mmCIF file of C-alpha atoms in Angstrom:
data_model
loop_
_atom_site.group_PDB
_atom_site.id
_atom_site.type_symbol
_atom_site.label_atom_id
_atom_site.label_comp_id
_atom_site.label_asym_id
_atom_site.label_seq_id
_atom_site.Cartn_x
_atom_site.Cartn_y
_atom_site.Cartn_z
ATOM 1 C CA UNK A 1 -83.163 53.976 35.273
ATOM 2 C CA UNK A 2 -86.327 56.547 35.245
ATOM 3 C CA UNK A 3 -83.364 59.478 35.180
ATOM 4 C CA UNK A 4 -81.533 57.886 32.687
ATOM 5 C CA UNK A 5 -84.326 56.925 30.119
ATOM 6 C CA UNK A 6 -85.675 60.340 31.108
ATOM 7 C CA UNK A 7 -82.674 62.216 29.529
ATOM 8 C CA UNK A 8 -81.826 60.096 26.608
ATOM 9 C CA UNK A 9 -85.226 60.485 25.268
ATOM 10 C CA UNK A 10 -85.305 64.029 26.276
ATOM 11 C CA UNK A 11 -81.756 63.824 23.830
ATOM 12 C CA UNK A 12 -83.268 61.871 21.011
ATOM 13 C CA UNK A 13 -85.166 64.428 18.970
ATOM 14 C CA UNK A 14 -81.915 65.787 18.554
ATOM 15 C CA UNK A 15 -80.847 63.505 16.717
ATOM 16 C CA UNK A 16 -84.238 63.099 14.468
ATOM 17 C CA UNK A 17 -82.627 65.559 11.368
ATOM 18 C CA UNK A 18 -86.034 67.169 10.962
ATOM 19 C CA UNK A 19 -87.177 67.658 14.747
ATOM 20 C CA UNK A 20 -83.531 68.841 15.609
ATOM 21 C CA UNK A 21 -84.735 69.962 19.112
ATOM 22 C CA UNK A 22 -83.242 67.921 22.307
ATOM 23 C CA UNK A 23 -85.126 69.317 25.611
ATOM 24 C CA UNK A 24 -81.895 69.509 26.928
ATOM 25 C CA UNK A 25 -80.388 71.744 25.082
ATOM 26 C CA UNK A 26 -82.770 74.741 26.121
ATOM 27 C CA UNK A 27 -81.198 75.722 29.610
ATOM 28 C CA UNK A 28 -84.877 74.760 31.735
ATOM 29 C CA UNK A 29 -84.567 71.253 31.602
ATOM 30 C CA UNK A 30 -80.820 71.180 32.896
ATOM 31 C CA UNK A 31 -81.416 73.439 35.551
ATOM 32 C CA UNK A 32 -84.845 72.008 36.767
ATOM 33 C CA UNK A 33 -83.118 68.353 36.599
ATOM 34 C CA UNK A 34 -80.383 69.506 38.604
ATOM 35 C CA UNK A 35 -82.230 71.467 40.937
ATOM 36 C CA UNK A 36 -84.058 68.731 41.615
ATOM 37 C CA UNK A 37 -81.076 66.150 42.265
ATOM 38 C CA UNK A 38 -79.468 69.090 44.188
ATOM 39 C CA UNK A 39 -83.101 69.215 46.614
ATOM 40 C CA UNK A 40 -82.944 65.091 46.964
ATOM 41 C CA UNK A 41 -79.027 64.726 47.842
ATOM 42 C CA UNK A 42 -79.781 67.598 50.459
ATOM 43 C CA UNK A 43 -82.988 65.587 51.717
ATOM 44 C CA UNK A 44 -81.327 62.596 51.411
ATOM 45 C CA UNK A 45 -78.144 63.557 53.816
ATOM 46 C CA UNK A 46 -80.664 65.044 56.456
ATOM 47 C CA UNK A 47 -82.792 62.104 56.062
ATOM 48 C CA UNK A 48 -80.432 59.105 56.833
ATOM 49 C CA UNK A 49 -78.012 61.433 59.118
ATOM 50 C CA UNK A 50 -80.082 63.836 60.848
ATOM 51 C CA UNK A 51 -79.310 67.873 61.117
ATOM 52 C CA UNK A 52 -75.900 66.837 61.911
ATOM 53 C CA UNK A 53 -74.856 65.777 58.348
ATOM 54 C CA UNK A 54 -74.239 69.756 57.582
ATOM 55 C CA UNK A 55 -72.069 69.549 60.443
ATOM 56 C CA UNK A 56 -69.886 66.410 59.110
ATOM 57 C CA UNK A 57 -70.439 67.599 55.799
ATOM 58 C CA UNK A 58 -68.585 71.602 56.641
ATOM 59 C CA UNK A 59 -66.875 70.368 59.951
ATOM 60 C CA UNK A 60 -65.535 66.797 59.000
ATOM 61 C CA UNK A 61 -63.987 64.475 62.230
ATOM 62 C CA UNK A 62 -60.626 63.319 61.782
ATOM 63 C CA UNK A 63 -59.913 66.553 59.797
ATOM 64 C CA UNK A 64 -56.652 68.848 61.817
ATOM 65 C CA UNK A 65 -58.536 71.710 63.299
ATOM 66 C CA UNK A 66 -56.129 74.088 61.149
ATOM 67 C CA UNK A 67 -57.757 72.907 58.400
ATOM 68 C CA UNK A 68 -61.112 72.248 59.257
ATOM 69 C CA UNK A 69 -61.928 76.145 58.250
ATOM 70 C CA UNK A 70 -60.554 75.663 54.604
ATOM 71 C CA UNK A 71 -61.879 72.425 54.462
ATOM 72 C CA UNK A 72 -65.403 73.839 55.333
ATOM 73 C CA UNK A 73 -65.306 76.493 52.548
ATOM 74 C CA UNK A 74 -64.269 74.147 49.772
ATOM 75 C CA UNK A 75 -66.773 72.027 50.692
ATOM 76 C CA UNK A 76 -69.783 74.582 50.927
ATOM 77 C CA UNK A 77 -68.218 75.736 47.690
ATOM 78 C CA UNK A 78 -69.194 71.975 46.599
ATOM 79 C CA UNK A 79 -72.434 71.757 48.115
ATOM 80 C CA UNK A 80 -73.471 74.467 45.310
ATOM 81 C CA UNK A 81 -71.328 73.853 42.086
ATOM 82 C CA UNK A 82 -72.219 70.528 42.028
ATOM 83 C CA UNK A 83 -76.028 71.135 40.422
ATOM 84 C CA UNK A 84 -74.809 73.810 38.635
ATOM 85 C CA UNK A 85 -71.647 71.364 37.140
ATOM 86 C CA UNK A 86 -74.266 68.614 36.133
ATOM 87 C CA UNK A 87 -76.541 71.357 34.571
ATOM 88 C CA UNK A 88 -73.689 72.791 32.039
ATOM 89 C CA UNK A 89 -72.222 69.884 31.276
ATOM 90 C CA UNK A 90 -75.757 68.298 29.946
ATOM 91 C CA UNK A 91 -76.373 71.710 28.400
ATOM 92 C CA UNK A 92 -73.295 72.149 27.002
ATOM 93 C CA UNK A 93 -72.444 68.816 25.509
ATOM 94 C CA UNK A 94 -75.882 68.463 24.018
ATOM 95 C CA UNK A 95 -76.053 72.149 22.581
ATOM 96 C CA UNK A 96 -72.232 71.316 20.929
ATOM 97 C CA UNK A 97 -73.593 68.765 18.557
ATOM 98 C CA UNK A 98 -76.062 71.351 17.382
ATOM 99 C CA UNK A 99 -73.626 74.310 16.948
ATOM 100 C CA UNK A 100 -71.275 71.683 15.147
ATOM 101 C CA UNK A 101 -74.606 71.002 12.151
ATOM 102 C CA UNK A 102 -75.267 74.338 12.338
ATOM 103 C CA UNK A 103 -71.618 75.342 11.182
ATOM 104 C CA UNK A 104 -71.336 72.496 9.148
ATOM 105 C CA UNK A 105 -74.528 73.249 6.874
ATOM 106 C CA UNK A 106 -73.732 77.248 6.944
ATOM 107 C CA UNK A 107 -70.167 76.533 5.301
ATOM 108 C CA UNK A 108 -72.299 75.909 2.073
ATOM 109 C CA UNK A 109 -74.316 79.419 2.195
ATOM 110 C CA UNK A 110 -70.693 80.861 3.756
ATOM 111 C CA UNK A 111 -68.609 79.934 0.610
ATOM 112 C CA UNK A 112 -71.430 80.042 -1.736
ATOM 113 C CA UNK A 113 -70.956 77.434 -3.586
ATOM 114 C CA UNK A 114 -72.459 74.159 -4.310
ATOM 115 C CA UNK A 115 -69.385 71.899 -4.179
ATOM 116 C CA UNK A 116 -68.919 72.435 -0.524
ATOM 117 C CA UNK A 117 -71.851 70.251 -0.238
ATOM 118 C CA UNK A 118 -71.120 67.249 -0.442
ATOM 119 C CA UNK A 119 -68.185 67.352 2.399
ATOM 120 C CA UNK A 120 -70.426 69.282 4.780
ATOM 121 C CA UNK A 121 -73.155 66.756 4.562
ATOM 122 C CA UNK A 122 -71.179 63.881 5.272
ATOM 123 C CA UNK A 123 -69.550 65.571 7.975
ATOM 124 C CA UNK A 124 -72.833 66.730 9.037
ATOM 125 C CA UNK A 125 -74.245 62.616 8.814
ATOM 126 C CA UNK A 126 -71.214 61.763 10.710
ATOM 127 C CA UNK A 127 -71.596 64.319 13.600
ATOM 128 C CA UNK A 128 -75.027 63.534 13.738
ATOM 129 C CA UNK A 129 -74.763 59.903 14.228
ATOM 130 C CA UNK A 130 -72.084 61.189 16.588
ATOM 131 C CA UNK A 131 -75.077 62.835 18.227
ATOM 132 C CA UNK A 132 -77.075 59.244 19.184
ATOM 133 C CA UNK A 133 -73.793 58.281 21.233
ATOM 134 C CA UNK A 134 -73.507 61.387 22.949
ATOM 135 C CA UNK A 135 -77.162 61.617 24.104
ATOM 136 C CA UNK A 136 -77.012 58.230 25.639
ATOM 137 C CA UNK A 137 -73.533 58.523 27.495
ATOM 138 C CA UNK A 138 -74.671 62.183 28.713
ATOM 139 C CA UNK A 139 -77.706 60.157 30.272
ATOM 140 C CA UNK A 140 -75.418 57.934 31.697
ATOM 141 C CA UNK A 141 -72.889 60.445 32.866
ATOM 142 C CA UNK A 142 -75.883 62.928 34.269
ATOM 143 C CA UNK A 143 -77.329 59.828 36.260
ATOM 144 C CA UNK A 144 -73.987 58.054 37.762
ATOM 145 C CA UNK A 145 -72.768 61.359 39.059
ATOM 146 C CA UNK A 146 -76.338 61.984 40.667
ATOM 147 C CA UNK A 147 -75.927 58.123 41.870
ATOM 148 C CA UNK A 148 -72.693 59.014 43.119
ATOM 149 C CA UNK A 149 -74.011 62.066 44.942
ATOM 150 C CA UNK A 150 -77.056 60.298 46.718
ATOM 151 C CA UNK A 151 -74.548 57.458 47.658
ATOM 152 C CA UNK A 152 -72.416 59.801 49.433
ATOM 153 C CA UNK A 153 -75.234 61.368 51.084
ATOM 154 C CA UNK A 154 -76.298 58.427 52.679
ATOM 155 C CA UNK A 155 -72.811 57.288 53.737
ATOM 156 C CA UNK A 156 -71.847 56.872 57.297
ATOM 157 C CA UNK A 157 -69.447 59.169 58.436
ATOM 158 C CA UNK A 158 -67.259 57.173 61.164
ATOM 159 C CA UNK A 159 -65.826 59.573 64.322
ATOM 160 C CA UNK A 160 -62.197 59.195 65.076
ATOM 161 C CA UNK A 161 -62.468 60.206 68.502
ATOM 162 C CA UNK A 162 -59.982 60.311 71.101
ATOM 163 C CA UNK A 163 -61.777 58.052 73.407
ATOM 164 C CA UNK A 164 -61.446 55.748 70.651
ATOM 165 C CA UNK A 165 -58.044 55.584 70.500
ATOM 166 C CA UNK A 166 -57.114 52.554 72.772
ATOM 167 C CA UNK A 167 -58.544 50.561 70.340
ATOM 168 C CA UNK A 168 -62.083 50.239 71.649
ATOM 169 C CA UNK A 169 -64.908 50.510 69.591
#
């Protein structure tokens, strides 16, 4: 809840028409937030499954050792892309709405004229508005895929070993 009402009202001056300036759509916040969900899902992993959660997380069990290698690269791949995938798409959805006004109010000083007016401001009121909704579901979005992440840090990983394999456990 603190993420989520953390990034919705860093997305709310945004919306304000004469603020017009989201946190999150200057590059910092992004990156900091997801740094810093990248740093707890790592700490989070170690924490509840010792050292050895690298090793189920690039070397899973159950996985055919042919595999394993490929497996371990995507998955190292993932280990990094993920911050970096919740960082653009706050920045970029947020910064969207912006370039969208911005275009929007310039097609009046673009086709100099005054009678372009009145259809880019009501587009621009409608994108706006538009705006609200989008700062609240990327809040939502940005904190139930860093739920999601924490979630499947913690997770047990089960061993399908071979001297489990008569059934025993």
């Amino acid at each position: 809840l603190s993420l989520f009402m953390f990034i919705f009202l860093c997305n709310i001056p945004g919306v304000i028409p004469i603020i017009q300036m989201p946190a999150t759509a200057r590059i910092a916040i992004p990156l900091a937030l997801s740094l810093l969900v990248w740093v707890i899902y790592i700490g989070t992993g170690i924490k509840h499954q010792g050292l050895g959660y690298f090793g189920h997380l690039l070397w899973p069990p159950g996985v055919p050792t042919a595999l394993k290698p490929i497996l371990a690269l995507i998955e190292l791949i993932g280990v990094f892309t993920k911050p970096f995938s919740l960082m653009i798409r706050l920045f970029a959805n947020i910064t969207a709405g912006h370039i969208l006004v911005l275009s929007l109010v310039s097609l009046i000083f673009i086709f100099e004229s005054v009678w372009i007016s009145p259809g880019s401001i009501v587009l621009t009121l409608f994108i706006s508005t538009l705006e609200l909704l989008v700062a609240a579901l990327q809040a939502y979005v940005f904190t139930m895929l860093t739920a999601m992440s924490f979630g499947a840090a913690v997770e047990e990983h089960h061993h399908d070993d071979h001297a489990h394999a008569d059934g025993h456990h």
